[in-house]
Short mmCIF file of C-alpha atoms in Angstrom, two decimals:
data_model
loop_
_atom_site.label_atom_id
_atom_site.label_comp_id
_atom_site.label_asym_id
_atom_site.label_seq_id
_atom_site.Cartn_x
_atom_site.Cartn_y
_atom_site.Cartn_z
CA MET A 12 0.00 0.00 0.00
CA VAL A 13 2.90 2.31 0.91
CA LYS A 14 4.70 1.47 -2.34
CA LYS A 15 1.53 2.23 -4.35
CA SER A 16 1.18 5.61 -2.63
CA ARG A 17 4.82 6.51 -3.37
CA LEU A 18 4.40 5.46 -7.00
CA LEU A 19 1.32 7.67 -7.30
CA GLN A 20 3.18 10.62 -5.79
CA GLY A 21 6.09 10.06 -8.17
CA LEU A 22 3.79 10.03 -11.17
CA MET A 23 2.14 13.26 -10.01
CA VAL A 24 5.54 14.99 -9.66
CA LEU A 25 6.62 13.73 -13.05
CA GLY A 26 3.34 14.93 -14.52
CA VAL A 27 3.81 18.41 -13.10
CA ALA A 28 7.38 18.48 -14.35
CA MET A 29 6.34 17.36 -17.83
CA ALA A 30 3.57 19.96 -17.91
CA PHE A 31 6.09 22.62 -16.95
CA LEU A 32 8.56 21.48 -19.60
CA VAL A 33 5.92 21.28 -22.31
CA GLY A 34 4.68 24.73 -21.33
CA ALA A 35 8.20 26.14 -21.33
CA THR A 36 8.96 24.61 -24.73
CA ALA A 37 5.76 25.97 -26.20
CA ALA A 38 6.55 29.39 -24.78
CA ASP A 39 10.05 29.26 -26.27
CA CYS A 40 8.68 28.34 -29.68
CA ALA A 41 5.94 30.93 -29.65
CA PRO A 42 6.76 34.24 -31.37
CA LYS A 43 7.97 36.95 -29.01
CA LYS A 44 5.60 39.89 -28.78
CA ASP A 45 7.55 42.40 -26.73
CA LYS A 46 9.02 44.37 -29.61
CA ASP A 47 7.36 46.84 -31.93
CA LYS A 48 10.30 48.28 -33.88
CA ILE A 49 13.99 47.94 -34.74
CA VAL A 50 16.01 50.92 -33.54
CA ILE A 51 19.24 51.70 -35.41
CA GLY A 52 21.61 54.25 -33.91
CA GLN A 53 23.98 56.49 -35.84
CA ALA A 54 26.49 59.11 -34.66
CA ILE A 55 27.22 61.20 -37.73
CA SER A 56 28.33 64.71 -38.64
CA LEU A 57 25.21 66.84 -38.88
CA SER A 58 27.27 69.97 -38.18
CA GLY A 59 30.92 70.97 -38.51
CA PRO A 60 33.31 70.55 -41.46
CA LEU A 61 32.07 67.09 -42.47
CA ALA A 62 28.37 67.99 -42.50
CA GLY A 63 28.55 68.94 -46.16
CA GLY A 64 30.02 65.56 -47.00
CA VAL A 65 27.27 63.77 -45.08
CA ALA A 66 24.64 65.76 -46.96
CA ILE A 67 25.99 64.87 -50.41
CA SER A 68 27.29 61.38 -49.76
CA GLY A 69 25.82 58.64 -47.67
CA GLY A 70 23.63 60.42 -45.16
CA LYS A 71 20.54 60.52 -47.33
CA ILE A 72 20.86 56.93 -48.52
CA TYR A 73 20.25 55.67 -44.96
CA GLU A 74 17.17 57.88 -44.66
CA LEU A 75 15.83 56.60 -47.99
CA TRP A 76 16.43 52.97 -47.02
CA VAL A 77 14.56 53.38 -43.71
CA GLU A 78 11.67 54.99 -45.57
CA GLU A 79 11.57 52.22 -48.17
CA VAL A 80 11.69 49.46 -45.53
CA ASN A 81 8.86 51.04 -43.59
CA LYS A 82 6.78 51.56 -46.72
CA ASN A 83 6.86 47.78 -47.05
CA GLY A 84 5.82 47.26 -43.45
CA GLY A 85 9.28 46.73 -42.00
CA ILE A 86 11.69 43.79 -41.76
CA TYR A 87 10.21 40.36 -41.08
CA VAL A 88 11.80 38.76 -38.01
CA ALA A 89 10.63 35.20 -37.39
CA GLU A 90 11.26 35.21 -33.64
CA TYR A 91 8.70 38.01 -33.32
CA GLY A 92 6.40 36.51 -35.93
CA LYS A 93 5.89 39.83 -37.70
CA LYS A 94 7.44 42.67 -39.65
CA LEU A 95 9.13 45.31 -37.50
CA PRO A 96 9.40 48.91 -38.73
CA VAL A 97 12.78 50.62 -38.48
CA GLU A 98 13.57 53.78 -36.52
CA LEU A 99 16.79 55.70 -37.22
CA LYS A 100 18.07 57.34 -34.03
CA ARG A 101 20.72 59.92 -34.96
CA TYR A 102 23.11 62.02 -32.90
CA ASP A 103 25.33 64.84 -34.18
CA ASP A 104 29.03 64.13 -33.65
CA LYS A 105 29.85 67.70 -34.73
CA SER A 106 32.61 66.36 -37.02
CA ASP A 107 34.62 65.35 -33.95
CA ILE A 108 36.01 61.82 -33.63
CA GLY A 109 36.00 61.87 -29.81
CA THR A 110 32.37 62.98 -29.72
CA MET A 111 31.45 60.32 -32.26
CA SER A 112 33.14 57.62 -30.17
CA ASN A 113 31.30 58.68 -27.01
CA LEU A 114 27.97 58.81 -28.82
CA ILE A 115 28.37 55.30 -30.24
CA GLU A 116 28.98 53.99 -26.71
CA LYS A 117 25.90 55.88 -25.52
CA LEU A 118 23.78 54.38 -28.30
CA ILE A 119 24.92 50.87 -27.37
CA VAL A 120 25.15 51.05 -23.57
CA GLU A 121 22.46 53.58 -22.59
CA ASP A 122 20.03 53.64 -25.49
CA LYS A 123 20.45 49.92 -26.15
CA VAL A 124 19.74 50.29 -29.86
CA ASP A 125 19.39 47.14 -31.91
CA PHE A 126 22.01 48.04 -34.53
CA ILE A 127 24.54 50.74 -35.36
CA PHE A 128 24.99 52.57 -38.66
CA PRO A 129 28.41 54.03 -39.55
CA PRO A 130 29.74 57.56 -39.06
CA TRP A 131 31.13 59.58 -42.01
CA GLY A 132 34.82 59.63 -42.97
CA THR A 133 37.70 57.19 -43.09
CA ALA A 134 39.29 58.20 -39.78
CA TRP A 135 35.87 58.20 -38.09
CA LEU A 136 35.15 54.69 -39.39
CA PHE A 137 38.56 53.54 -38.21
CA ALA A 138 37.71 54.76 -34.70
CA ALA A 139 34.13 53.41 -34.66
CA ALA A 140 34.89 49.86 -35.83
CA PRO A 141 36.77 48.71 -32.67
CA ILE A 142 34.06 50.16 -30.40
CA CYS A 143 31.27 48.29 -32.14
CA ASN A 144 33.36 45.15 -32.21
CA LYS A 145 34.01 45.41 -28.46
CA TYR A 146 30.28 45.24 -27.79
CA GLY A 147 29.58 42.60 -30.45
CA TYR A 148 27.69 45.04 -32.67
CA ILE A 149 27.75 44.69 -36.45
CA LEU A 150 29.17 47.77 -38.18
CA ILE A 151 28.63 47.98 -41.94
CA GLY A 152 31.09 50.52 -43.25
CA GLY A 153 29.68 53.43 -45.20
CA PRO A 154 31.43 56.57 -46.41
CA GLY A 155 35.00 55.73 -45.57
CA GLY A 156 37.53 53.01 -46.09
CA ALA A 157 41.04 52.10 -45.15
CA GLY A 158 43.29 49.16 -45.80
CA LYS A 159 44.55 49.50 -42.25
CA LEU A 160 41.23 48.12 -41.04
CA LYS A 161 42.38 44.75 -42.37
CA GLU A 162 45.25 44.84 -39.90
CA LEU A 163 42.82 44.79 -36.97
CA SER A 164 40.89 41.76 -35.74
CA LEU A 165 37.31 43.00 -36.05
CA PRO A 166 34.93 40.14 -36.87
CA TYR A 167 31.84 42.39 -36.64
CA PHE A 168 33.14 45.00 -39.09
CA PHE A 169 32.19 44.94 -42.79
CA GLN A 170 33.90 47.23 -45.31
CA VAL A 171 31.64 48.39 -48.14
CA LEU A 172 33.30 51.29 -49.96
CA ASN A 173 36.24 50.78 -52.30
CA PHE A 174 39.35 52.76 -51.49
CA SER A 175 43.00 53.15 -52.39
CA GLU A 176 43.97 49.49 -52.79
CA THR A 177 41.35 48.91 -55.51
CA GLN A 178 41.19 52.39 -57.04
CA ALA A 179 44.91 53.13 -57.40
CA PRO A 180 45.74 50.25 -59.79
CA VAL A 181 42.69 51.01 -61.95
CA LEU A 182 43.58 54.71 -62.17
CA ALA A 183 47.14 53.78 -63.16
CA SER A 184 45.80 51.43 -65.86
CA ILE A 185 43.55 54.16 -67.25
CA PHE A 186 46.42 56.65 -67.30
CA LYS A 187 48.60 54.10 -69.09
CA GLU A 188 45.83 53.42 -71.60
CA VAL A 189 45.33 57.09 -72.53
CA GLY A 190 49.04 57.95 -72.60
CA VAL A 191 49.76 59.83 -69.36
CA LYS A 192 53.54 60.04 -68.98
CA SER A 193 53.93 62.01 -65.75
CA VAL A 194 51.84 62.95 -62.74
CA ALA A 195 51.76 65.22 -59.67
CA VAL A 196 50.24 63.69 -56.51
CA ILE A 197 48.93 65.96 -53.75
CA TYR A 198 47.20 64.51 -50.70
CA ARG A 199 45.36 65.58 -47.56
CA ALA A 200 47.46 64.89 -44.44
CA ASP A 201 45.07 62.44 -42.76
CA LEU A 202 44.38 58.71 -42.96
CA HIS A 203 42.45 59.03 -46.24
CA GLY A 204 45.00 61.21 -48.00
CA ILE A 205 48.12 59.51 -46.72
CA GLU A 206 46.85 56.06 -47.64
CA PHE A 207 45.92 57.19 -51.14
CA GLY A 208 49.16 59.09 -51.55
CA LYS A 209 51.22 56.04 -50.64
CA SER A 210 49.13 53.62 -52.70
CA LEU A 211 49.20 55.60 -55.90
CA ILE A 212 52.96 55.98 -56.26
CA PRO A 213 53.92 52.30 -56.76
CA ASP A 214 51.03 51.71 -59.16
CA PHE A 215 52.06 54.66 -61.30
CA LYS A 216 55.66 53.49 -61.31
CA LYS A 217 54.62 49.96 -62.33
CA LYS A 218 52.98 51.46 -65.39
CA GLY A 219 56.03 53.56 -66.23
CA ILE A 220 54.35 56.82 -65.23
CA LYS A 221 56.79 59.28 -63.70
CA VAL A 222 55.78 60.88 -60.39
CA LYS A 223 57.27 64.37 -60.51
CA MET A 224 55.62 65.78 -57.39
CA ASN A 225 54.35 64.15 -54.16
CA LYS A 226 53.21 66.56 -51.45
CA SER A 227 50.68 66.71 -48.61
CA TYR A 228 48.51 69.62 -47.52
CA PRO A 229 46.94 70.32 -44.11
CA ASP A 230 43.22 70.26 -43.34
CA GLY A 231 41.74 73.74 -43.43
CA ILE A 232 44.11 75.07 -46.09
CA LYS A 233 42.79 78.19 -47.87
CA ASP A 234 45.23 78.62 -50.74
CA VAL A 235 46.52 75.78 -52.93
CA SER A 236 47.71 77.97 -55.78
CA PRO A 237 51.42 77.43 -54.97
CA MET A 238 50.99 73.67 -55.37
CA LEU A 239 49.00 74.06 -58.58
CA LYS A 240 51.66 76.37 -60.03
CA GLU A 241 54.44 74.01 -59.02
CA ALA A 242 52.69 71.04 -60.66
CA LYS A 243 52.17 73.07 -63.82
CA SER A 244 55.79 74.21 -63.86
CA LEU A 245 56.89 70.57 -63.79
CA GLY A 246 54.96 69.94 -67.00
CA VAL A 247 53.03 66.92 -65.70
CA ASP A 248 50.24 65.39 -67.76
CA ALA A 249 47.99 64.60 -64.79
CA LEU A 250 47.13 66.15 -61.44
CA VAL A 251 45.91 63.72 -58.78
CA VAL A 252 44.58 65.06 -55.48
CA ALA A 253 43.56 62.79 -52.56
CA CYS A 254 41.11 65.07 -50.78
CA TYR A 255 37.76 65.54 -49.10
CA PRO A 256 35.06 67.76 -50.65
CA PRO A 257 36.33 71.09 -49.21
CA GLY A 258 39.83 70.42 -50.59
CA GLY A 259 38.48 69.25 -53.93
CA MET A 260 36.37 72.38 -54.26
CA LEU A 261 39.40 74.53 -53.52
CA PHE A 262 41.72 72.80 -56.00
CA THR A 263 39.09 72.94 -58.75
CA ALA A 264 38.10 76.56 -58.14
CA GLN A 265 41.69 77.83 -57.99
CA ALA A 266 42.78 75.80 -61.02
CA MET A 267 39.92 77.41 -62.96
CA GLU A 268 40.69 80.87 -61.56
CA LEU A 269 44.36 80.59 -62.52
CA ASP A 270 43.48 78.84 -65.82
CA ILE A 271 45.87 76.02 -64.97
CA ASN A 272 45.03 72.99 -67.06
CA PHE A 273 46.24 69.40 -67.04
CA ASN A 274 45.44 66.65 -69.54
CA ALA A 275 43.94 64.65 -66.67
CA PHE A 276 42.47 66.10 -63.45
CA PHE A 277 41.55 63.56 -60.75
CA LEU A 278 40.10 64.10 -57.25
CA THR A 279 39.45 61.15 -54.93
CA VAL A 280 36.41 62.60 -53.09
CA LEU A 281 34.10 65.15 -54.72
CA PRO A 282 33.45 64.67 -58.44
CA PHE A 283 30.91 61.90 -57.66
CA SER A 284 28.55 64.51 -56.23
CA PRO A 285 26.16 66.08 -58.76
CA PRO A 286 24.61 68.58 -56.31
CA LEU A 287 27.92 69.97 -55.08
CA PHE A 288 30.39 69.51 -57.93
CA LYS A 289 28.17 69.78 -60.99
CA GLY A 290 25.89 72.23 -59.22
CA THR A 291 28.82 74.55 -58.49
CA PHE A 292 30.94 74.32 -61.64
CA GLY A 293 28.37 73.33 -64.26
CA LYS A 294 29.64 72.21 -67.66
CA ALA A 295 33.21 73.17 -66.74
CA ILE A 296 33.61 69.77 -65.05
CA GLU A 297 33.67 67.94 -68.41
CA GLY A 298 36.52 65.43 -68.34
CA VAL A 299 37.21 65.63 -64.58
CA MET A 300 37.87 62.20 -63.07
CA GLY A 301 36.99 61.04 -59.57
CA GLY A 302 36.66 58.10 -57.22
CA GLY A 303 33.59 55.93 -57.56
CA ALA A 304 31.89 54.85 -59.63
CA TRP A 305 28.49 53.88 -60.95
CA ASN A 306 25.53 55.41 -62.73
CA ALA A 307 22.02 54.57 -63.88
CA LYS A 308 23.46 52.37 -66.66
CA THR A 309 25.19 50.08 -64.16
CA SER A 310 22.12 47.87 -63.49
CA PRO A 311 18.30 48.01 -63.42
CA GLY A 312 18.53 48.37 -59.63
CA ALA A 313 20.92 51.30 -60.01
CA LYS A 314 18.51 53.04 -62.37
CA GLU A 315 15.68 52.48 -59.89
CA LEU A 316 17.78 53.93 -57.06
CA VAL A 317 18.52 57.07 -59.10
CA GLU A 318 14.80 57.53 -59.75
CA LYS A 319 13.82 56.96 -56.10
CA PHE A 320 16.51 59.32 -54.86
CA LYS A 321 15.57 62.09 -57.29
CA ALA A 322 11.89 61.68 -56.42
CA LYS A 323 12.56 62.09 -52.68
CA PHE A 324 15.39 64.62 -52.60
CA GLY A 325 15.04 66.43 -55.91
CA GLU A 326 18.65 65.75 -56.90
CA GLU A 327 20.87 62.94 -58.16
CA PRO A 328 22.55 60.60 -55.64
CA ASP A 329 26.29 60.45 -55.25
CA TYR A 330 27.94 58.23 -57.85
CA TRP A 331 30.57 56.76 -55.58
CA GLY A 332 29.11 55.19 -52.49
CA GLY A 333 25.38 55.68 -53.00
CA LEU A 334 24.75 52.38 -54.70
CA TYR A 335 27.26 50.56 -52.49
CA TYR A 336 25.56 51.66 -49.26
CA TRP A 337 22.09 50.96 -50.67
CA ALA A 338 23.07 47.43 -51.73
CA SER A 339 24.82 46.74 -48.42
CA LEU A 340 21.61 47.60 -46.57
CA GLN A 341 19.61 45.28 -48.81
CA HIS A 342 22.15 42.54 -48.04
CA PHE A 343 21.85 43.35 -44.32
CA GLN A 344 18.04 43.17 -44.41
CA LYS A 345 18.11 39.79 -46.14
CA ALA A 346 20.58 38.49 -43.57
CA ILE A 347 18.22 39.52 -40.75
CA GLU A 348 15.27 37.88 -42.46
CA LYS A 349 17.24 34.69 -43.03
CA ALA A 350 18.48 34.63 -39.43
CA GLY A 351 14.93 35.18 -38.16
CA THR A 352 16.33 36.99 -35.15
CA LEU A 353 18.00 40.24 -34.13
CA ASP A 354 20.92 38.32 -32.61
CA GLN A 355 24.07 40.10 -33.81
CA LYS A 356 26.21 36.97 -33.92
CA LYS A 357 23.76 34.96 -36.03
CA ILE A 358 23.22 37.83 -38.46
CA ARG A 359 26.94 38.54 -38.63
CA ASP A 360 27.67 34.91 -39.55
CA ILE A 361 25.16 35.02 -42.40
CA MET A 362 26.48 38.35 -43.69
CA ALA A 363 30.06 37.07 -43.63
CA THR A 364 29.36 33.96 -45.65
CA GLN A 365 26.34 34.41 -47.88
CA LYS A 366 25.62 36.15 -51.16
CA PHE A 367 22.35 37.97 -51.82
CA GLU A 368 21.01 39.68 -54.93
CA THR A 369 20.87 43.47 -54.58
CA ALA A 370 20.38 46.59 -56.67
CA LEU A 371 23.94 46.45 -57.99
CA GLY A 372 23.81 42.68 -58.58
CA PRO A 373 25.24 39.90 -56.39
CA PHE A 374 26.55 41.26 -53.09
CA TRP A 375 28.97 39.40 -50.83
CA TYR A 376 32.08 39.96 -48.71
CA ASP A 377 35.53 38.36 -48.97
CA LYS A 378 37.23 36.48 -46.13
CA ASP A 379 38.18 39.78 -44.47
CA ARG A 380 34.54 40.98 -44.80
CA PHE A 381 35.43 43.51 -47.48
CA PHE A 382 32.88 43.92 -50.29
CA VAL A 383 34.51 43.08 -53.61
CA ASN A 384 31.94 43.29 -56.42
CA HIS A 385 32.36 47.04 -56.98
CA PRO A 386 30.42 48.38 -59.96
CA GLY A 387 33.35 50.69 -60.74
CA GLU A 388 36.51 52.27 -59.36
CA ILE A 389 37.03 55.44 -61.41
CA GLY A 390 34.48 57.80 -62.93
CA GLN A 391 34.68 60.74 -65.32
CA TRP A 392 32.20 63.47 -66.17
CA GLN A 393 31.24 63.20 -69.82
CA LYS A 394 28.29 65.11 -71.23
CA ASP A 395 26.44 65.35 -67.92
CA VAL A 396 27.00 61.69 -66.92
CA PHE A 397 29.53 60.37 -64.38
CA GLU A 398 30.72 57.51 -66.60
CA VAL A 399 32.53 54.44 -65.30
CA ILE A 400 35.85 54.40 -67.21
CA ASP A 401 37.46 51.30 -65.65
CA PRO A 402 39.00 48.96 -68.22
CA GLY A 403 36.78 45.90 -68.68
CA VAL A 404 33.13 44.98 -68.65
CA LYS A 405 32.06 47.54 -66.04
CA ARG A 406 33.09 50.45 -68.27
CA THR A 407 30.11 52.54 -69.37
CA ALA A 408 32.20 54.85 -71.60
CA PRO A 409 35.84 55.06 -72.74
CA PRO A 410 37.98 57.66 -70.99
CA GLU A 411 38.08 61.16 -72.45
CA TYR A 412 41.70 62.36 -72.85
CA PRO A 413 42.98 64.97 -72.85
CA LYS A 414 40.43 66.70 -70.67
CA PRO A 415 38.99 69.87 -72.23
CA ASN A 416 40.53 73.04 -70.85
CA TRP A 417 38.55 75.03 -68.30
CA PRO A 418 36.16 77.44 -70.03
CA LYS A 419 37.58 80.92 -70.53
CA LYS A 420 36.09 83.49 -68.20
CA ALA A 421 34.06 86.25 -69.82
CA LYS A 422 35.97 89.55 -69.86
#
């Protein structure tokens, strides 16, 4: 009788335990309901010297992507059993790297955002990547790029934009193709400029192009006429300037003012921007080369992006990073949907290993998580279009050489 009672008690305990386990399993499998949106934080330059760059390159693409995602109801996340709209939470880093670093930590630690979007600028990206990696947050690089990022161990960082290591050899090949014999290289004295300056020299030399001038200039410079005159006095065929938009505007404006012409005129950062570069100098930019590149002819998705961007902002997008950033966000969204969760590690693993179709075509990262399928490296303004002039299948037009002289000023 005692044994029977103990057996009955044991069965009751087991039954309760089983009921608990079944309940717990069912609860685990049921979609979570305690989330109504995905919050993405971004510390970016909304004021200060870089604010102009943000406005013409990169900043608006993130706004457009959030709008497009939300128009479609959001991103479907299986663990919540529904689409979640996206909110972009932005702080102004005032073009200061220290402020940007503090704000990223605030977004992660205090605001507890779900994801982080990148700041603007190579040096800023270089500072942000280790912070995000420390907290296990994915950081998809935007406007900025540096080969030095490969030297760091940052498994959560993804490089999107092309930069010196891919652009320099293509520029040298184009120069060789059109017959450039000598070049002057001038570069901004920061991570972007120094890296470009160093990368360009060996590629030019490999192609037998003589580098007759190689000088840096400080940020904030107001007069570059001595460097322009020196380059001209050396009789070089091409002027190459590794710069940010303020420097590029200065070199272009003073070259025009002094009527100093070169057969090739290349700026790393600026010509890609129709609102700023074309809007300021008009048809005088014919033949100017710049970093990039893509245009509406690159793919059906690229054409669609141009149309969407013009419809929302009333201007053309930038023809360097615009399509790259847009496609990287489409790749990111598909990785989230495939993961079915907002878990950074699971999404990161999918992003690092899988290829998805995007507006520019197939999008994937190499073993170092650097995007490789660039639609173009070098662009040139030709008859109101920023043509891709890379040798090979991505070329949308052959290079124009020599560049037309600057228009004569009316007297």
